[in-house]
């Protein structure tokens, strides 16, 4: 790749990252270059502003929330392992992984459950483990155009929560969330082909 | 002189019109001078342009008639209808005049009809996508076309040896190779016409379309080489001639591309200086691009490649240099010309087919050709894809391959080339003509008709069919948005060393040379200042007591708020958001209970209201739809909301950026952009930048988003709708301040 060294050795802690995320050498290298490209003033970490500079995110309704998901627990700096850890969830699910996996080890980051958990966290901003009606309403507001009125949104939010809520507590827990989506092909919908 | 122009325009010297002398010539000897004539029929004087205009008029009227019926246009691609119309018209003309009058003349075709289409495609080609897939495109274009040509030619020759082709078709191996070379090229006109109705994903589209453009060089070379071999006689061909043939491939393609790039450079350079003569900007664009075409044609290089490269190369600089109005003018004119040319081509194809004196039928040849082109194309695609997938980031799956092999349409180029053959050298010309006509008709009509259902069927086969709940619909959209966002974070196209290097080179040298100085300067510094400037401007504005959302007393248009929607009745919503793709339309129909009705209404609301995730399934070179308003509107809304939210969170973190000098400058709605120049009090005596608001933002958006080079995101800040986005009228003091402390 030219004068920039393409040695994976330049990536700090490359082996532990590989083990944790399951990325191939080539993918990690690609992500590392992308990390460096985003970090245009070479601080060594990414801040929110760096991610916000990606133009396409500004026209994505969930852009800000996704940027926030890269900065867990309110931290301001994103280093490369953190970057990769989030992206690892979008690795395509490899059946081979599952077969060879040692059942005692923690689930790989890109399992179906973890993908769902990522999505769940986008909804559940206060991290109480449930999506309340208010949170659902907020997401709806983000994702629906302006021609739908507030009352309509509220009724949609009500219905959505009602549909998924099984134990009647007025909120959607993670298990209920997962159950409502059991028919959906999450493995395909939340995977990026180029991240092997 | 006008009469001499007639053959060029492809119209035979029509019947009686031209051959008779005007009977009203005064002063002819032996006749008493006629009295003053009140009214004279001057047909022959206006004949040529009148006929041309009439043709175009007929074509446009035909289009209007087709589009009257939505059902028909959704099933049948326009090109089919046009060809059929051509057939009908040709039949009429034949019946009336007892001879075929109008033909697709190769001269007209190559000089007048093809350039607008290619120019339009080249100019609006998404260059990022094109260069990302360049490897695949080149492979298919070069290797694929060569493979198709040789195998088809050889197979047809084999067919003749086997006796399935009647012996009256006198053709040797070389003749068949020649025929194979001209029939094997995928045609850009046909591909565009059909694919823009079938919405496949953009990678697939760009590969097929790019292939159809780039294979022109190969076709030209093969055709010329085979033609000259035939003329020399197969006995005289020597080894050096083969080598020369191969070398000419490189010369033609690289030469054509070089010509295009030279003209692109010239075009960009000249538009840099047209600040005071804005009116000629569109003219320059067309003239120089056309000149590129003609120059390449003159030097017998690949003209299509030249125009494509010209469009691709100049676009970025031209768009930065010319005014907004010129940009619109260029866009509309190109699309009009291209659309017009396409219509005429298909109609003339239909008409030309009717003239049976030009062709002779041989079933073996025809059927053999049809079978072979389909078979060898499919085989070629499969083989090449298998090889390419070893190297590609995103592999091409089976469905893509099916669409690619099925979408290899032949069209007018093949027809024009076959007409150009010399009958004395190639006695089998008439049979070839007939075969070509059949092949072109077959691909355009049959393949064009069936490709849409095929694509739909293949896709539907993959997905499960179940009625989604509200939850699923909502979450599906959420996931799509998430995926799009993560792809953008990852930089979907991956890291490219060469592209990086190119962009650095471009930034340092080319842009400085070719872009208007103001545009270039602003673009360079603006990025790191823009974001902070915007936020600062907005904060100060809000701090000074303005409420962002209230519209009274401010000239700042408020963000569209949800409660301002007047009509909330369900029927209105149903009428308005008539998105046919909603699954719930069936639900609406069978509504029974109140609960179900409510359910259906919500589905509909959600369906119509949800933002669509970034389109991965849109054809970007559409001929019929100039702008995608829905996408732009959505982008605008989302952008505003995001900016507003960021603003609020930014403000709440309590920054004390104090700046007394830069006043907020709210824009009056409807104020012309150029007048904004007058607002320069704050610029400390420096000459006002002649950059309109839209140019700033337009350039910014092209810088900031790598993926959106081709999108008209400059439209996001038109007169009416700025929302939070204050002008980053980079005042000198701010620029000098450089980076702002903190974030």
CSV table of C-alpha atoms in Angstrom, one decimal, chain B residues 305-570:
chain,number,residue,atom,x,y,z
B,305,UNK,CA,-14.2,7.1,-24.0
B,306,UNK,CA,-13.1,10.7,-24.8
B,307,UNK,CA,-16.5,12.1,-23.8
B,308,UNK,CA,-16.8,10.0,-20.8
B,309,UNK,CA,-13.4,11.0,-19.5
B,310,UNK,CA,-14.1,14.6,-20.3
B,311,UNK,CA,-17.3,14.5,-18.3
B,312,UNK,CA,-15.8,12.6,-15.4
B,313,UNK,CA,-12.7,14.8,-15.2
B,314,UNK,CA,-14.2,18.2,-15.5
B,315,UNK,CA,-17.2,17.8,-13.4
B,316,UNK,CA,-15.7,18.7,-10.1
B,317,UNK,CA,-14.0,21.8,-11.2
B,318,UNK,CA,-16.8,23.0,-13.5
B,319,UNK,CA,-19.3,22.6,-10.8
B,320,UNK,CA,-17.3,24.7,-8.4
B,321,UNK,CA,-16.7,27.4,-11.0
B,322,UNK,CA,-19.9,28.0,-12.7
B,323,UNK,CA,-22.9,29.8,-11.3
B,324,UNK,CA,-25.8,28.0,-9.8
B,325,UNK,CA,-28.1,29.0,-12.7
B,326,UNK,CA,-25.6,27.7,-15.2
B,327,UNK,CA,-25.4,24.4,-13.3
B,328,UNK,CA,-29.2,24.0,-13.6
B,329,UNK,CA,-29.1,25.0,-17.2
B,330,UNK,CA,-26.4,22.5,-18.0
B,331,UNK,CA,-28.2,19.7,-16.1
B,332,UNK,CA,-31.5,20.3,-17.8
B,333,UNK,CA,-30.2,20.8,-21.3
B,334,UNK,CA,-28.1,17.7,-21.1
B,335,UNK,CA,-30.9,15.6,-20.0
B,336,UNK,CA,-33.2,17.0,-22.6
B,337,UNK,CA,-30.8,16.5,-25.4
B,338,UNK,CA,-30.0,13.0,-24.3
B,339,UNK,CA,-33.5,12.0,-23.8
B,340,UNK,CA,-34.4,13.4,-27.2
B,341,UNK,CA,-31.6,11.6,-28.9
B,342,UNK,CA,-32.5,8.3,-27.2
B,343,UNK,CA,-36.0,8.6,-28.4
B,344,UNK,CA,-35.1,9.3,-31.9
B,345,UNK,CA,-32.6,6.5,-32.0
B,346,UNK,CA,-35.1,3.9,-30.9
B,347,UNK,CA,-37.7,5.2,-33.3
B,348,UNK,CA,-35.3,5.1,-36.2
B,349,UNK,CA,-34.3,1.6,-35.2
B,350,UNK,CA,-37.9,0.6,-35.6
B,351,UNK,CA,-38.4,2.4,-38.8
B,352,UNK,CA,-35.2,1.0,-40.3
B,353,UNK,CA,-36.2,-2.5,-39.7
B,354,UNK,CA,-39.1,-2.2,-42.0
B,355,UNK,CA,-37.0,-1.7,-45.2
B,356,UNK,CA,-36.7,-5.2,-46.4
B,357,UNK,CA,-34.6,-4.4,-49.3
B,358,UNK,CA,-31.7,-3.9,-47.0
B,359,UNK,CA,-31.7,-7.2,-45.4
B,360,UNK,CA,-31.9,-10.9,-46.1
B,361,UNK,CA,-33.1,-13.6,-43.8
B,362,UNK,CA,-31.3,-16.7,-42.9
B,363,UNK,CA,-32.8,-18.7,-40.0
B,364,UNK,CA,-29.8,-20.6,-39.1
B,365,UNK,CA,-27.7,-17.5,-38.7
B,366,UNK,CA,-30.3,-15.6,-36.8
B,367,UNK,CA,-31.1,-18.3,-34.3
B,368,UNK,CA,-27.5,-19.3,-33.9
B,369,UNK,CA,-26.5,-15.7,-33.2
B,370,UNK,CA,-29.2,-15.2,-30.6
B,371,UNK,CA,-28.3,-18.4,-28.8
B,372,UNK,CA,-24.6,-17.8,-28.9
B,373,UNK,CA,-24.7,-14.2,-27.7
B,374,UNK,CA,-26.8,-15.2,-24.7
B,375,UNK,CA,-24.8,-18.3,-23.9
B,376,UNK,CA,-21.4,-16.9,-24.3
B,377,UNK,CA,-22.2,-13.7,-22.4
B,378,UNK,CA,-23.5,-15.7,-19.5
B,379,UNK,CA,-20.5,-18.0,-19.6
B,380,UNK,CA,-18.1,-15.0,-19.8
B,381,UNK,CA,-19.8,-13.2,-16.9
B,382,UNK,CA,-19.6,-16.3,-14.7
B,383,UNK,CA,-15.9,-16.9,-15.4
B,384,UNK,CA,-14.9,-13.3,-15.0
B,385,UNK,CA,-16.8,-12.9,-11.8
B,386,UNK,CA,-15.3,-15.9,-10.3
B,387,UNK,CA,-11.9,-14.4,-11.0
B,388,UNK,CA,-12.8,-11.0,-9.9
B,389,UNK,CA,-14.4,-12.1,-6.6
B,390,UNK,CA,-11.0,-13.2,-5.4
B,391,UNK,CA,-9.9,-9.6,-5.5
B,392,UNK,CA,-13.0,-7.7,-4.7
B,393,UNK,CA,-14.0,-6.2,-1.4
B,394,UNK,CA,-17.6,-6.8,-1.9
B,395,UNK,CA,-18.1,-10.0,-3.9
B,396,UNK,CA,-20.7,-10.1,-6.7
B,397,UNK,CA,-23.2,-12.8,-5.9
B,398,UNK,CA,-25.3,-15.0,-8.1
B,399,UNK,CA,-28.1,-12.6,-8.5
B,400,UNK,CA,-25.8,-9.9,-9.6
B,401,UNK,CA,-24.3,-12.2,-12.2
B,402,UNK,CA,-27.7,-13.1,-13.5
B,403,UNK,CA,-28.6,-9.5,-13.9
B,404,UNK,CA,-25.3,-8.8,-15.5
B,405,UNK,CA,-25.5,-11.5,-18.1
B,406,UNK,CA,-29.1,-10.8,-18.8
B,407,UNK,CA,-28.6,-7.1,-18.9
B,408,UNK,CA,-26.1,-7.2,-21.7
B,409,UNK,CA,-28.2,-5.5,-24.2
B,410,UNK,CA,-27.3,-4.7,-27.8
B,411,UNK,CA,-28.6,-1.6,-29.4
B,412,UNK,CA,-28.1,1.0,-32.0
B,413,UNK,CA,-24.4,1.0,-32.0
B,414,UNK,CA,-24.3,-2.5,-33.4
B,415,UNK,CA,-26.9,-1.6,-35.9
B,416,UNK,CA,-25.0,1.5,-37.1
B,417,UNK,CA,-21.8,-0.5,-37.4
B,418,UNK,CA,-23.4,-3.2,-39.4
B,419,UNK,CA,-24.9,-0.7,-41.9
B,420,UNK,CA,-21.4,0.7,-42.3
B,421,UNK,CA,-20.1,-2.5,-43.7
B,422,UNK,CA,-19.1,-2.5,-47.3
B,423,UNK,CA,-21.2,-4.9,-49.3
B,424,UNK,CA,-18.6,-5.4,-52.0
B,425,UNK,CA,-16.1,-6.6,-49.5
B,426,UNK,CA,-18.5,-8.5,-47.4
B,427,UNK,CA,-21.1,-10.2,-49.5
B,428,UNK,CA,-23.0,-11.5,-46.6
B,429,UNK,CA,-23.8,-8.0,-45.4
B,430,UNK,CA,-27.6,-8.3,-45.8
B,431,UNK,CA,-27.8,-11.4,-43.7
B,432,UNK,CA,-25.8,-9.7,-41.1
B,433,UNK,CA,-28.1,-6.7,-41.1
B,434,UNK,CA,-31.1,-8.9,-40.7
B,435,UNK,CA,-29.5,-10.8,-37.8
B,436,UNK,CA,-28.5,-7.6,-36.1
B,437,UNK,CA,-31.9,-6.2,-36.4
B,438,UNK,CA,-33.4,-9.3,-34.8
B,439,UNK,CA,-30.8,-9.4,-32.1
B,440,UNK,CA,-31.3,-5.7,-31.2
B,441,UNK,CA,-35.0,-6.1,-31.2
B,442,UNK,CA,-34.8,-9.2,-29.1
B,443,UNK,CA,-32.6,-7.8,-26.5
B,444,UNK,CA,-34.3,-4.5,-26.2
B,445,UNK,CA,-37.9,-5.8,-26.3
B,446,UNK,CA,-37.8,-9.2,-24.8
B,447,UNK,CA,-35.0,-8.8,-22.4
B,448,UNK,CA,-36.1,-5.3,-21.6
B,449,UNK,CA,-39.6,-6.5,-20.9
B,450,UNK,CA,-38.6,-9.4,-18.8
B,451,UNK,CA,-35.7,-8.0,-16.8
B,452,UNK,CA,-37.9,-6.2,-14.3
B,453,UNK,CA,-40.0,-9.2,-13.4
B,454,UNK,CA,-36.8,-11.2,-13.3
B,455,UNK,CA,-35.2,-9.0,-10.8
B,456,UNK,CA,-38.3,-8.8,-8.7
B,457,UNK,CA,-38.7,-12.5,-8.7
B,458,UNK,CA,-35.1,-13.1,-7.8
B,459,UNK,CA,-35.3,-10.7,-4.9
B,460,UNK,CA,-38.6,-11.8,-3.6
B,461,UNK,CA,-37.4,-15.4,-3.7
B,462,UNK,CA,-34.8,-14.5,-1.1
B,463,UNK,CA,-36.9,-12.7,1.5
B,464,UNK,CA,-39.5,-14.3,3.6
B,465,UNK,CA,-43.1,-13.3,3.2
B,466,UNK,CA,-44.8,-12.3,6.4
B,467,UNK,CA,-46.9,-9.4,7.5
B,468,UNK,CA,-44.7,-7.2,9.6
B,469,UNK,CA,-45.9,-5.9,12.9
B,470,UNK,CA,-45.5,-2.2,13.8
B,471,UNK,CA,-42.5,-3.2,15.8
B,472,UNK,CA,-40.8,-4.9,13.0
B,473,UNK,CA,-41.4,-2.1,10.6
B,474,UNK,CA,-40.0,0.4,12.9
B,475,UNK,CA,-37.1,-1.6,14.0
B,476,UNK,CA,-36.3,-2.6,10.4
B,477,UNK,CA,-35.9,1.0,9.6
B,478,UNK,CA,-33.8,1.5,12.6
B,479,UNK,CA,-31.5,-1.2,11.6
B,480,UNK,CA,-31.2,0.1,8.1
B,481,UNK,CA,-30.2,3.5,9.4
B,482,UNK,CA,-27.8,2.0,11.9
B,483,UNK,CA,-26.2,0.0,9.2
B,484,UNK,CA,-25.9,2.9,6.8
B,485,UNK,CA,-24.3,5.0,9.6
B,486,UNK,CA,-21.8,2.3,10.5
B,487,UNK,CA,-20.9,1.8,6.9
B,488,UNK,CA,-20.2,5.5,6.7
B,489,UNK,CA,-18.1,5.3,9.8
B,490,UNK,CA,-16.1,2.5,8.5
B,491,UNK,CA,-15.7,4.3,5.2
B,492,UNK,CA,-17.6,1.8,3.2
B,493,UNK,CA,-15.2,1.8,0.4
B,494,UNK,CA,-12.2,1.1,2.5
B,495,UNK,CA,-8.9,2.8,2.6
B,496,UNK,CA,-7.4,3.5,-0.7
B,497,UNK,CA,-3.8,4.6,-0.9
B,498,UNK,CA,-4.0,5.8,-4.5
B,499,UNK,CA,-7.1,7.7,-4.1
B,500,UNK,CA,-5.6,9.5,-1.1
B,501,UNK,CA,-2.6,10.3,-3.1
B,502,UNK,CA,-4.7,11.5,-6.0
B,503,UNK,CA,-6.7,13.7,-3.7
B,504,UNK,CA,-3.6,15.3,-2.2
B,505,UNK,CA,-2.2,15.9,-5.7
B,506,UNK,CA,-5.5,17.4,-6.7
B,507,UNK,CA,-5.7,19.6,-3.7
B,508,UNK,CA,-2.2,20.9,-4.1
B,509,UNK,CA,-2.0,21.5,-7.8
B,510,UNK,CA,-5.0,20.9,-9.9
B,511,UNK,CA,-7.6,22.6,-7.8
B,512,UNK,CA,-5.4,25.6,-7.5
B,513,UNK,CA,-5.1,25.8,-11.2
B,514,UNK,CA,-8.5,24.9,-12.3
B,515,UNK,CA,-10.9,26.2,-9.7
B,516,UNK,CA,-11.9,29.8,-9.3
B,517,UNK,CA,-9.6,31.2,-6.7
B,518,UNK,CA,-12.4,32.1,-4.3
B,519,UNK,CA,-13.9,28.7,-4.4
B,520,UNK,CA,-10.6,27.1,-3.8
B,521,UNK,CA,-9.4,29.2,-1.0
B,522,UNK,CA,-12.6,29.0,0.9
B,523,UNK,CA,-12.8,25.3,0.5
B,524,UNK,CA,-9.4,24.7,1.9
B,525,UNK,CA,-9.7,26.6,5.1
B,526,UNK,CA,-13.4,26.3,5.6
B,527,UNK,CA,-13.5,22.9,6.8
B,528,UNK,CA,-11.9,23.3,10.1
B,529,UNK,CA,-13.5,26.6,10.7
B,530,UNK,CA,-16.9,25.9,9.3
B,531,UNK,CA,-18.2,23.7,12.0
B,532,UNK,CA,-17.0,25.9,14.8
B,533,UNK,CA,-18.2,29.0,13.0
B,534,UNK,CA,-21.6,27.7,12.6
B,535,UNK,CA,-22.0,26.7,16.1
B,536,UNK,CA,-20.6,29.9,17.3
B,537,UNK,CA,-22.8,32.0,15.1
B,538,UNK,CA,-25.8,30.1,16.1
B,539,UNK,CA,-25.0,30.3,19.8
B,540,UNK,CA,-24.4,33.9,19.7
B,541,UNK,CA,-27.6,34.4,17.9
B,542,UNK,CA,-29.6,32.4,20.4
B,543,UNK,CA,-27.8,34.1,23.2
B,544,UNK,CA,-28.9,37.4,22.0
B,545,UNK,CA,-32.4,36.6,22.7
B,546,UNK,CA,-33.6,35.0,19.5
B,547,UNK,CA,-35.5,31.8,19.8
B,548,UNK,CA,-34.5,29.4,17.1
B,549,UNK,CA,-37.9,28.1,16.6
B,550,UNK,CA,-40.0,31.2,16.8
B,551,UNK,CA,-40.7,32.8,13.6
B,552,UNK,CA,-42.1,36.1,14.7
B,553,UNK,CA,-39.9,39.1,14.5
B,554,UNK,CA,-37.1,37.0,12.9
B,555,UNK,CA,-36.5,36.6,9.3
B,556,UNK,CA,-35.1,33.2,10.0
B,557,UNK,CA,-37.6,30.7,8.8
B,558,UNK,CA,-38.6,28.3,11.5
B,559,UNK,CA,-38.1,24.7,11.4
B,560,UNK,CA,-41.2,22.9,10.3
B,561,UNK,CA,-42.8,21.9,13.5
B,562,UNK,CA,-45.0,19.0,13.9
B,563,UNK,CA,-48.0,20.9,15.1
B,564,UNK,CA,-48.2,23.0,12.0
B,565,UNK,CA,-49.7,20.3,9.9
B,566,UNK,CA,-53.2,21.5,9.2
B,567,UNK,CA,-55.0,18.5,8.0
B,568,UNK,CA,-54.8,15.5,10.2
B,569,UNK,CA,-57.6,13.6,8.9
B,570,UNK,CA,-56.8,10.1,7.9
